[in-house]
Short mmCIF file of C-alpha atoms and ligand atoms in Angstrom, two decimals:
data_model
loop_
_atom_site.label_atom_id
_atom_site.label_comp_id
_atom_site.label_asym_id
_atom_site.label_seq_id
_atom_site.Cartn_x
_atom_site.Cartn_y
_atom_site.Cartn_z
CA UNK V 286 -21.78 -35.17 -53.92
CA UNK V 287 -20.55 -34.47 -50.72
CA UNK V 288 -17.82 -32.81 -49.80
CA UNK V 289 -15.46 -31.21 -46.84
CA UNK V 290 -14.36 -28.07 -48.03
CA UNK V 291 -11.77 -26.21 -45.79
CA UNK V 292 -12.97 -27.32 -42.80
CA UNK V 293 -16.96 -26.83 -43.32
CA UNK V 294 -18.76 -30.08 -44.88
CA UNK V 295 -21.76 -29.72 -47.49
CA UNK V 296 -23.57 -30.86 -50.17
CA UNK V 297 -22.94 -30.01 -54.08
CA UNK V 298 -25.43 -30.23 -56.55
CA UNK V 299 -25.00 -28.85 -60.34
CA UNK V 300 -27.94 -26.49 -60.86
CA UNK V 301 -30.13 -28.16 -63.02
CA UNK V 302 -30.64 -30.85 -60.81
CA UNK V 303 -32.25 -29.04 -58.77
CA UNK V 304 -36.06 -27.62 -59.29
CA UNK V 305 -35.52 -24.07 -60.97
CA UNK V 306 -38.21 -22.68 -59.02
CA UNK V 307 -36.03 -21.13 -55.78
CA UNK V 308 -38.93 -21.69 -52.86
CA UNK V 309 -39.26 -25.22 -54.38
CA UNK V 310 -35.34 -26.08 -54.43
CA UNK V 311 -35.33 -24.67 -50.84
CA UNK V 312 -38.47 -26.90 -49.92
CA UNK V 313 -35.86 -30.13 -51.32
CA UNK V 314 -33.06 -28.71 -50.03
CA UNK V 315 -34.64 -28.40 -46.44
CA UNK V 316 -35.95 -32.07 -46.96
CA UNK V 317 -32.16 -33.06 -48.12
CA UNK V 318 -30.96 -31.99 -44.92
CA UNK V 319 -33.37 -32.82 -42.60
CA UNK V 320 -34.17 -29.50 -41.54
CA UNK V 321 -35.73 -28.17 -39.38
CA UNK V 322 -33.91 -30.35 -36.44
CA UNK V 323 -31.38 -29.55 -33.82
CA UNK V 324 -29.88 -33.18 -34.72
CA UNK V 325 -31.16 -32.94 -38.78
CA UNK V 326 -31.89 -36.74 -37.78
CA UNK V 327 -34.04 -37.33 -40.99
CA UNK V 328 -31.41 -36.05 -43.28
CA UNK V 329 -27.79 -35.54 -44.50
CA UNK V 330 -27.19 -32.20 -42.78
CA UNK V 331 -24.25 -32.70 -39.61
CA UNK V 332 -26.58 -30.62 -37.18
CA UNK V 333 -24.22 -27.59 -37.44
CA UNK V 334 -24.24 -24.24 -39.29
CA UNK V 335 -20.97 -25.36 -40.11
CA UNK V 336 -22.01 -28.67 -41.83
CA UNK V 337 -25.47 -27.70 -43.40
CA UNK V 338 -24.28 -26.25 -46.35
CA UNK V 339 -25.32 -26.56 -49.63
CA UNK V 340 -23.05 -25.50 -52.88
CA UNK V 341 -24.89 -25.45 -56.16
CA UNK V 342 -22.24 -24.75 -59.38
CA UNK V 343 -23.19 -24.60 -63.15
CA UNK V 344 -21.17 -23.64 -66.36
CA UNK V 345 -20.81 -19.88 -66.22
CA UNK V 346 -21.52 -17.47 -69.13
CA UNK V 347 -19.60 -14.73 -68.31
CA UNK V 348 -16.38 -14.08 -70.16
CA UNK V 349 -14.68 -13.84 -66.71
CA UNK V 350 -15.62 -16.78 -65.51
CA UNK V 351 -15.50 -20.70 -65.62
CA UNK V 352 -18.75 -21.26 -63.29
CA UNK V 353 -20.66 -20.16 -61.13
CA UNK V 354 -21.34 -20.89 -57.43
CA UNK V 355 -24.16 -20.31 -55.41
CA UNK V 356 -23.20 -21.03 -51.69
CA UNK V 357 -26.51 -21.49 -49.70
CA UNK V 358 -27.09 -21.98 -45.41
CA UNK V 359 -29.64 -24.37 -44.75
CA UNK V 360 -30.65 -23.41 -41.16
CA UNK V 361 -30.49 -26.64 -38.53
CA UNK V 362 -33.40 -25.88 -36.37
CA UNK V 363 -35.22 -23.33 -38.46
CA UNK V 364 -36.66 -23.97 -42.09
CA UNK V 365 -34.48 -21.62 -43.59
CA UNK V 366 -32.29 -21.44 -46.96
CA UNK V 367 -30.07 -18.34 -47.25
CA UNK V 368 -28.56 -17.02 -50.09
CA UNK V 369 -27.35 -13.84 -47.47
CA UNK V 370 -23.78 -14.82 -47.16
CA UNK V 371 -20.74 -15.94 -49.03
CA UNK V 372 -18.90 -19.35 -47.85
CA UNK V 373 -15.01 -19.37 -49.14
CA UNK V 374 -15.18 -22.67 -46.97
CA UNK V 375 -17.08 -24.51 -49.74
CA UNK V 376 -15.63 -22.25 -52.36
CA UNK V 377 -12.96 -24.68 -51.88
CA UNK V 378 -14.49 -27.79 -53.18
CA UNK V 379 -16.26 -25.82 -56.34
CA UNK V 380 -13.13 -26.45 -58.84
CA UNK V 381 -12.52 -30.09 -57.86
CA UNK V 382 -16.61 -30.34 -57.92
CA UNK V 383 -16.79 -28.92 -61.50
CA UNK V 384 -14.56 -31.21 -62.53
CA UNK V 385 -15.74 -34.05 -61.49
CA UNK V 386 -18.76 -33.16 -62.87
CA UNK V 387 -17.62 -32.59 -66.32
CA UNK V 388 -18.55 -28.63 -66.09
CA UNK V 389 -14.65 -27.77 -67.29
CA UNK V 390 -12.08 -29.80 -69.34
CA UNK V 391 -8.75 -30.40 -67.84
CA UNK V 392 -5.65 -31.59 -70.44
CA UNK V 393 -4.51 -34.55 -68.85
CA UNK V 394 -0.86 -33.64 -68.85
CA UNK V 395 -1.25 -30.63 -66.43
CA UNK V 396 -0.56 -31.07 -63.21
CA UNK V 397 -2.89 -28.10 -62.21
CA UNK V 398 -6.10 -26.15 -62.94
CA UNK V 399 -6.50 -22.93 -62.92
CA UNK V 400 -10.40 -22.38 -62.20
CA UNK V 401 -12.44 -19.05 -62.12
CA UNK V 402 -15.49 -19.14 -60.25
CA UNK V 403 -18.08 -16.72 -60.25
CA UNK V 404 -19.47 -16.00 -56.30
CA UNK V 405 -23.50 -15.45 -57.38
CA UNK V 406 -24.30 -14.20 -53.75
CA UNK V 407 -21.68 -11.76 -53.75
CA UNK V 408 -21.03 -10.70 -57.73
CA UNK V 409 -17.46 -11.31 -57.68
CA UNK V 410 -14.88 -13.56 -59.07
CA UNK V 411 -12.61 -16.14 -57.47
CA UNK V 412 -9.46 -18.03 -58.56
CA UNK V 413 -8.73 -21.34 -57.50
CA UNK V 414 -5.63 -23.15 -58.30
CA UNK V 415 -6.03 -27.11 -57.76
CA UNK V 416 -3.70 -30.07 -58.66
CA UNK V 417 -4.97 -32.50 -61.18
CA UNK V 418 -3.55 -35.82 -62.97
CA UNK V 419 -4.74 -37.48 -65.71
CA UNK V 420 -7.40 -34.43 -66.33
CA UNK V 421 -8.92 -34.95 -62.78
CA UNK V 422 -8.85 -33.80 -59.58
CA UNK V 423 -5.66 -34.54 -56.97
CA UNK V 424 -7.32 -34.65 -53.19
CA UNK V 425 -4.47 -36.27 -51.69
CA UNK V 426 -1.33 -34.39 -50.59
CA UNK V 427 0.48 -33.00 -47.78
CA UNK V 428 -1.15 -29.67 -46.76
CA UNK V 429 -3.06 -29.30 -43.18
CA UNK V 430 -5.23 -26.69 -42.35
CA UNK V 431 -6.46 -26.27 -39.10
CA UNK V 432 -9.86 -27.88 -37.53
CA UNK V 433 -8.85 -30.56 -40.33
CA UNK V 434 -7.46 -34.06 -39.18
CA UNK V 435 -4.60 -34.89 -42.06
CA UNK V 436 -2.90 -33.56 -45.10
CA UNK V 437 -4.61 -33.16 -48.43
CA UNK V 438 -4.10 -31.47 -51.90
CA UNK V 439 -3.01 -27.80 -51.75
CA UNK V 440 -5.75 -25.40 -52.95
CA UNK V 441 -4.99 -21.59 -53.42
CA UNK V 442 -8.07 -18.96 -53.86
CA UNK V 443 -7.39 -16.04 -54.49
CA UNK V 444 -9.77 -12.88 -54.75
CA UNK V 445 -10.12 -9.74 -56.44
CA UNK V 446 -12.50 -6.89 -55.61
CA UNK V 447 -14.66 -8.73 -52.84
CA UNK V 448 -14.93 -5.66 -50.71
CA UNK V 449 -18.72 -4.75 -50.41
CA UNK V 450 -19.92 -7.52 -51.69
CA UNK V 451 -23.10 -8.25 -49.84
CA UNK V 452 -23.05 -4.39 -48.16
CA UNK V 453 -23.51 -1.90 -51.21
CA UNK V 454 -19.46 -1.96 -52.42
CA UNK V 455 -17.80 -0.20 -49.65
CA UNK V 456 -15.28 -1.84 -47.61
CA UNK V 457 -16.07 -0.11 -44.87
CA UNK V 458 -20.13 0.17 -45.52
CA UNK V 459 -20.58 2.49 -42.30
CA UNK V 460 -18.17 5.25 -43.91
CA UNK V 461 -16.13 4.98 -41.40
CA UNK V 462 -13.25 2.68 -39.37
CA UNK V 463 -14.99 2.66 -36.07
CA UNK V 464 -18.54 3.06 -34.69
CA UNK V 465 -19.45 2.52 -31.38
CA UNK V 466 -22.49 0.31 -30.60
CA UNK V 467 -23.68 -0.06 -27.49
CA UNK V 468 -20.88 1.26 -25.85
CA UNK V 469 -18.65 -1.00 -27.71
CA UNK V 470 -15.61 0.17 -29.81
CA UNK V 471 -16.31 -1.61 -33.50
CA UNK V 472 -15.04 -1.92 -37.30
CA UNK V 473 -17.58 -2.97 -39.40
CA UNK V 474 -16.15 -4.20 -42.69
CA UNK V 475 -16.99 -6.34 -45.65
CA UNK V 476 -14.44 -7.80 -47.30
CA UNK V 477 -16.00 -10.88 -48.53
CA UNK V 478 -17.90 -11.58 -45.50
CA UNK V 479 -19.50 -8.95 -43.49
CA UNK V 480 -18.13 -8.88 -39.79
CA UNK V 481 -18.31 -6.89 -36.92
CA UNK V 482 -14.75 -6.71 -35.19
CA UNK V 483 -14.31 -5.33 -31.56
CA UNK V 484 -11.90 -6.18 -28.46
CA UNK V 485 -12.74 -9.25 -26.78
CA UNK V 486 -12.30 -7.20 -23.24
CA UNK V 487 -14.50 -4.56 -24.35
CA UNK V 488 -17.39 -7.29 -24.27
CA UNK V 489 -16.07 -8.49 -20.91
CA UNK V 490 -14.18 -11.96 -22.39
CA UNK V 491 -10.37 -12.50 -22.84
CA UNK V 492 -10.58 -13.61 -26.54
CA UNK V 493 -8.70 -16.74 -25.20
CA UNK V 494 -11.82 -19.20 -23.97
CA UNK V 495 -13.13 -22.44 -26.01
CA UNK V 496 -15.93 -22.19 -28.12
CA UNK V 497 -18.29 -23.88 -25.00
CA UNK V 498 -17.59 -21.46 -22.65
CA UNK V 499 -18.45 -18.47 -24.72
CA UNK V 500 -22.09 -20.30 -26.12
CA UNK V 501 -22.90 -20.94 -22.26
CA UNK V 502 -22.21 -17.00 -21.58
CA UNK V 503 -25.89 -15.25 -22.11
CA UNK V 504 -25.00 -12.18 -20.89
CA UNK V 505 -22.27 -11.96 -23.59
CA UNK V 506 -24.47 -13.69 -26.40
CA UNK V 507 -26.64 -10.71 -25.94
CA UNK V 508 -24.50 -7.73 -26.08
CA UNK V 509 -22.99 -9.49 -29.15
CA UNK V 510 -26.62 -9.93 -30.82
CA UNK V 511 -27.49 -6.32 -29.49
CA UNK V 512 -24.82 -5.14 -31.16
CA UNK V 513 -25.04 -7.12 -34.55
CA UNK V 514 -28.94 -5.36 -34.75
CA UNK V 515 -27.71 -1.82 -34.83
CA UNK V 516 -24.49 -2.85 -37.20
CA UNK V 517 -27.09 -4.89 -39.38
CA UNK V 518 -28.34 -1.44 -40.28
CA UNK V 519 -25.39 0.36 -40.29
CA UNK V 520 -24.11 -1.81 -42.91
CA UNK V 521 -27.03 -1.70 -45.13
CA UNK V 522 -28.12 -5.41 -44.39
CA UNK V 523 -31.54 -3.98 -42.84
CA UNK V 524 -33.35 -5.96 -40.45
CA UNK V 525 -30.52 -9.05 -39.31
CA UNK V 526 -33.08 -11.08 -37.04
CA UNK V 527 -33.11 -13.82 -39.05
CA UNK V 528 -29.80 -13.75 -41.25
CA UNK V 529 -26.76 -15.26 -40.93
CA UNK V 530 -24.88 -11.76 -41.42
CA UNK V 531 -23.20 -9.76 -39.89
CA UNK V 532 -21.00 -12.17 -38.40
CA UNK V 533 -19.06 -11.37 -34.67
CA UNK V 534 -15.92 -11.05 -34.26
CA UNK V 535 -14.11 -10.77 -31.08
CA UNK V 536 -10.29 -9.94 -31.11
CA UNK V 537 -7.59 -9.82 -28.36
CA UNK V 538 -3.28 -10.03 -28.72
CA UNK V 539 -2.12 -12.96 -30.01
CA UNK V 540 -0.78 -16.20 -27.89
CA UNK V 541 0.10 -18.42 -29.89
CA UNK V 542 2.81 -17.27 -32.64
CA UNK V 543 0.28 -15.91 -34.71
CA UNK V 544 -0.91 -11.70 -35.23
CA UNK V 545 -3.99 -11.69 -33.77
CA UNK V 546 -6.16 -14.16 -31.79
CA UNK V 547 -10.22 -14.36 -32.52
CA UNK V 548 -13.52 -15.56 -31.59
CA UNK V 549 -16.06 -15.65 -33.62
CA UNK V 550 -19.65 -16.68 -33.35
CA UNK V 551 -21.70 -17.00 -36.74
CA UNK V 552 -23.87 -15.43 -35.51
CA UNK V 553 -25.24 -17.15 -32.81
CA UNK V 554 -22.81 -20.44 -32.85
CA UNK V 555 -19.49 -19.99 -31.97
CA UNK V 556 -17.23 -20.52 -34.81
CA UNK V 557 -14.83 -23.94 -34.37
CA UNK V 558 -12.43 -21.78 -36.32
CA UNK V 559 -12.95 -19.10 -38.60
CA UNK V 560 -14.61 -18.76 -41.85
CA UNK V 561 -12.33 -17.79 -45.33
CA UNK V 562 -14.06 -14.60 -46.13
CA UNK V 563 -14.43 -14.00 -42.31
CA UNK V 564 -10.37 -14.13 -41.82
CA UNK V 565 -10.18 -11.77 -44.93
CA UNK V 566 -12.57 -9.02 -43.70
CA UNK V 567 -10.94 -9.89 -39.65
CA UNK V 568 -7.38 -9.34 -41.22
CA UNK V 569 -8.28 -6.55 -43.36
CA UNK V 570 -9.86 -4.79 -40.45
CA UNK V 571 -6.12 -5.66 -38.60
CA UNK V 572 -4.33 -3.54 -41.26
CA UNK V 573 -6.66 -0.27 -40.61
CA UNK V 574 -4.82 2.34 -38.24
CA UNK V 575 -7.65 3.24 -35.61
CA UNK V 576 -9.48 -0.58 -35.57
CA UNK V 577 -9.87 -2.24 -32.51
CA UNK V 578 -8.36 -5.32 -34.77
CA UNK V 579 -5.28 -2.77 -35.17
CA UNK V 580 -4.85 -1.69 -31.45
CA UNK V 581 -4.30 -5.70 -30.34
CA UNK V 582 -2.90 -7.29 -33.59
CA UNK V 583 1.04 -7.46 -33.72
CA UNK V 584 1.64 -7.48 -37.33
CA UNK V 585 4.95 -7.93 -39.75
CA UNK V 586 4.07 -7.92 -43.36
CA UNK V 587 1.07 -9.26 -45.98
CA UNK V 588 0.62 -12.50 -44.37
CA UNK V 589 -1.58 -12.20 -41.52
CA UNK V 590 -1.67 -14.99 -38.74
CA UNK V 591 -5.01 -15.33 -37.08
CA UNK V 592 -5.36 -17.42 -34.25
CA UNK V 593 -8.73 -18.94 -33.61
CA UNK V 594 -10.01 -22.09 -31.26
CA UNK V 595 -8.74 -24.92 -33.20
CA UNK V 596 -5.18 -23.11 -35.03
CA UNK V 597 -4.43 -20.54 -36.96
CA UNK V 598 -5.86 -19.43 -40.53
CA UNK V 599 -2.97 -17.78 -42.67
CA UNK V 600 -4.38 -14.83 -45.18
CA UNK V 601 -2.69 -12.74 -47.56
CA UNK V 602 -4.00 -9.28 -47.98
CA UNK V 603 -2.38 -6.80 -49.88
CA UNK V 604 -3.99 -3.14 -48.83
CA UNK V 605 -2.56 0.16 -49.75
CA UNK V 606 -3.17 2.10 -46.14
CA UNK V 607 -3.73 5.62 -46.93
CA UNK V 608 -4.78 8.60 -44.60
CA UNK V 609 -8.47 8.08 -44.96
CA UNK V 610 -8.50 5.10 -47.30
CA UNK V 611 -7.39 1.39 -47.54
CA UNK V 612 -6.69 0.42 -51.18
CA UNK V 613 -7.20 -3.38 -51.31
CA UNK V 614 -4.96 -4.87 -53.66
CA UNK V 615 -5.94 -8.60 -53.78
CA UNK V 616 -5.84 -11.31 -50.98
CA UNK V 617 -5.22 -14.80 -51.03
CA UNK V 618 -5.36 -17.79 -48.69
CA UNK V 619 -4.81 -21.38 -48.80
CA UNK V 620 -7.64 -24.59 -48.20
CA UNK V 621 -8.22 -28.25 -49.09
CA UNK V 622 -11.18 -29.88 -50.33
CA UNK V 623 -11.78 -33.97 -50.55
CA UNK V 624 -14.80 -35.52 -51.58
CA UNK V 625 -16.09 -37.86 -49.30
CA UNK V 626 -19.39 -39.52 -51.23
CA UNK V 627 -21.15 -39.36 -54.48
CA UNK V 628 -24.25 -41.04 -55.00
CA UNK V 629 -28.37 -40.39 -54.93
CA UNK V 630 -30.39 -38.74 -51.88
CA UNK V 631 -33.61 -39.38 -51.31
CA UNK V 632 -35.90 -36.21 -50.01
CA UNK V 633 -37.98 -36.90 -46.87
CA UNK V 634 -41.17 -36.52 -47.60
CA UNK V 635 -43.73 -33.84 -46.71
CA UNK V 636 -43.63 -30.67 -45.15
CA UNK V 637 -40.50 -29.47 -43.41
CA UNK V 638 -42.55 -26.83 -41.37
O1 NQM Y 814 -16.36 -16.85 -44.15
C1 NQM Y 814 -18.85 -20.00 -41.65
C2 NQM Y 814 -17.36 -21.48 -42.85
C3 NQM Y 814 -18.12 -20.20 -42.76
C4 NQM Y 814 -18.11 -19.24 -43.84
C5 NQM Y 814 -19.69 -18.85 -41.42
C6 NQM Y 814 -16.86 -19.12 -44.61
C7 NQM Y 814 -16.38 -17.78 -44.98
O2 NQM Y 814 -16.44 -21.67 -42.09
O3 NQM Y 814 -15.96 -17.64 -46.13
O4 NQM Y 814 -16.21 -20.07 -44.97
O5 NQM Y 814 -19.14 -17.80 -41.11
O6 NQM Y 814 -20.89 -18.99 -41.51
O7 NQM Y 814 -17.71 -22.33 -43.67
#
C-alpha cells in the first residue's frame, strides 16, 4: 500500500511479504523503488529522501505493544536500505495501515483507536490515536498540517522514553548541552531522532532562506557535513559517511508567530519541512538553558512552535529542566495519514548495482 504519512510518502508492506532474509528484502526493496536513480524512473520511489520510504509493520509480541514498525530509507541515487533512523513521518500511517491490513481488531462502534506501536529501529513505544467508523480507518477530516495540501483525519502520537534511542540512551549522548565543532556552537541531542542544532548565523546563513538556496550553498553544505563527521562520533553513531544520521539543524529567532524558526537538511537534502522526531529532539534542545536552540527560541509554555520552509510543526514536550539535567516527561504532536493506492508491484528485474 501506499501511503502519505505526515507529509513524507512511502510504501507499507506487512513483514511477511517480504523475503525474511534482510540483504534479500533490501535487494526487492531497492528494485521496488527503482533505486539507484536520481529520478527512481524504473520504480515507485518519488526521487526524494523524503518520498523513498519504506514502512514494514507486523503483529507485535510484546505485552506493550500492538505492532511493530520497522521504518526503512531507501537511498535515491545510492543502493542503500537503512534501518539507521527513526521516521515519525510514516509512523503516522502504521495504525491506519494495520488496520487495514487486519493486524488489529477495531469494535465497530468506536469512533477511535487507540494503537501502540513498537519503533524496531529505535526500541521504543509509540501511541497513536486515529478515528475509525464501522471498525476501519477515518482519513478524511479537517486537520492541515503543513507541506500538506488539504484537511484530513486528526492523528495524535504520542511518545514515551524516546531519548537515546539510536545514540546509547542519553538524551544528550555527548554528556553535555554544547560542544563546539569546528568552531561552531552545537547541541547534540537524541530525542527520537538524532540532530545536531546550532545558530543559523554561526554557519554564515540567516535561518530564513528556501530550501534551494541553501542546497546551491557548497561552502555551507560543507561546514554542515564537516561538522556532522565529528558529531557522528561524538554521539556514538561512529563513522556517518554513509548514514542518514545525524541530521542538521540550523536555528535562528522566529518570524513568523511561531518559537523558533529552522532549517534542516537530512543530511545532505534540505528538509521541505521538518521531520516528527526531528521537531522533538529541535524543540527539546529549545527547552535546555545554554543551547544555541535556547539563546534564539522565544518560548511560552509546553507547546513549542517551530517554524520551518513550508509552516510550522507544533510539538508538545513536557521536560523537567533541572540544574544539570532535563527530565523528559513525554511529548506529543499531531499528523495525518491517507492512503493513496493499494494494489501489486512488480520488482524490476536484475541487479540494482
Ligand atoms: O524525524 C525526514 C520525514 C523525516 C523523518 C528525515 C521524520 C522524523 O520527514 O521523525 O519524520 O529527517 O529523514 O519523514
Amino acid at each position: 500500500m501506499i501511503m502519505r504519512g505526515g507529509s513524507s510518502k512511502g510504501a507499507y508492506f506487512v513483514a511477511d511479504e517480504l523475503p525474511a532474509d534482510p540483504d534479500r528484502r533490501d535487494d526487492v526493496l531497492l528494485r521496488i523503488m527503482g533505486s539507484p536513480d536520481e529520478r527512481q524512473i524504473d520504480g515507485i520511489g518519488g526521487a526524494h529522501p523524503l518520498t523513498s520510504k519504506v514502512a514494514v509493520v507486523s503483529k507485535s509480541e510484546r505485552d506493550d505493544a500492538d505492532v511493530d514498525y520497522l521504518f526503512l530509507q531507501v537511498g535515491v541515487e545510492v543502493p542503500v536500505v537503512s534501518d539507521r533512523q527513526n521516521c515519525g513521518n510514516l509512523l503516522s500511517g502504521v495504525a491506519a495501515f494495520a488496520i487495514e491490513r487486519d493486524l488489529i481488531e477495531v469494535e465497530p462502534t468506536m469512533d477511535a483507536a487507540v494503537v501502540n506501536i513498537h519503533m524496531i529501529n529505535t526500541g521504543s513505544v509509540a501511541t497513536a490515536t486515529i478515528r475509525t467508523s464501522g471498525g476501519r480507518p477515518v482519513y478524511g477530516g479537517a486537520t492541515a498540517i503543513s507541506g500538506v495540501p488539504g484537511t484530513s483525519a486528526r492523528i495524535r502520537l504520542d511518545f514515551d522514553d524516546i531519548a537515546g534511542g539510536s545514540t546509547g540512551g542519553a538524551l544528550l549522548p555527548s554528556g553535555s548541552p554544547l560542544d563546539t565543532i569546528e568552531g561552531v556552537d552545537c547541541t547534540l541531542i537524541d530525542n527520537g531522532m538524532p540532530v545536531v542544532v546550532m545558530r543559523a548565523d554561526a554557519v554564515g546563513v540567516s535561518g530564513n532562506e528556501p530550501c534551494e538556496e541553501l542546497e546551491a550553498n557548497q561552502e555551507l553544505r560543507a561546514k554542515l557535513e564537516a561538522i556532522r563527521m565529528v558529531a557522528g562520533e561524538l554521539m556514538n553513531l561512529g563513522d556517518v559517511t554513509d548514514t542518514t544520521v545525524p541530521k542538521l539543524t540550523m536555528v535562528s529567532p522566529p518570524r513568523n508567530g511561531g518559537h523558533l524558526s529552522t532549517r534542516t537538511f537530512i543530511p545532505h537534502r534540505c528538509h521541505e519541512a521538518i521531520g516528527v522526531l526531528g521537531a522533538v529532539s529541535v524543540a527539546t534542545a529549545a527547552l535546555i538553558p545554554g543551547s544555541p536552540a535556547n539563546e534564539v527560541a522565544q518560548l511560552n509554555g509546553d507547546n513549542i512552535v517551530l517554524e520551518h520552509p513550508s509552516g510550522v510543526f507544533e510539538a508538545a514536550v513536557e521536560a523537567r529542566v533541572e540544574p544539570g539535567s532535563v527530565i523528559l516527561e513525554r511529548a506529543g504532536i499531531v499528523r495525518t495519514a491517507r492512503k493513496i493506492m493499494d494494489g501489486t508491484v512488480f520488482p524490476r528485474d536484475g541487479a540494482h548495482g
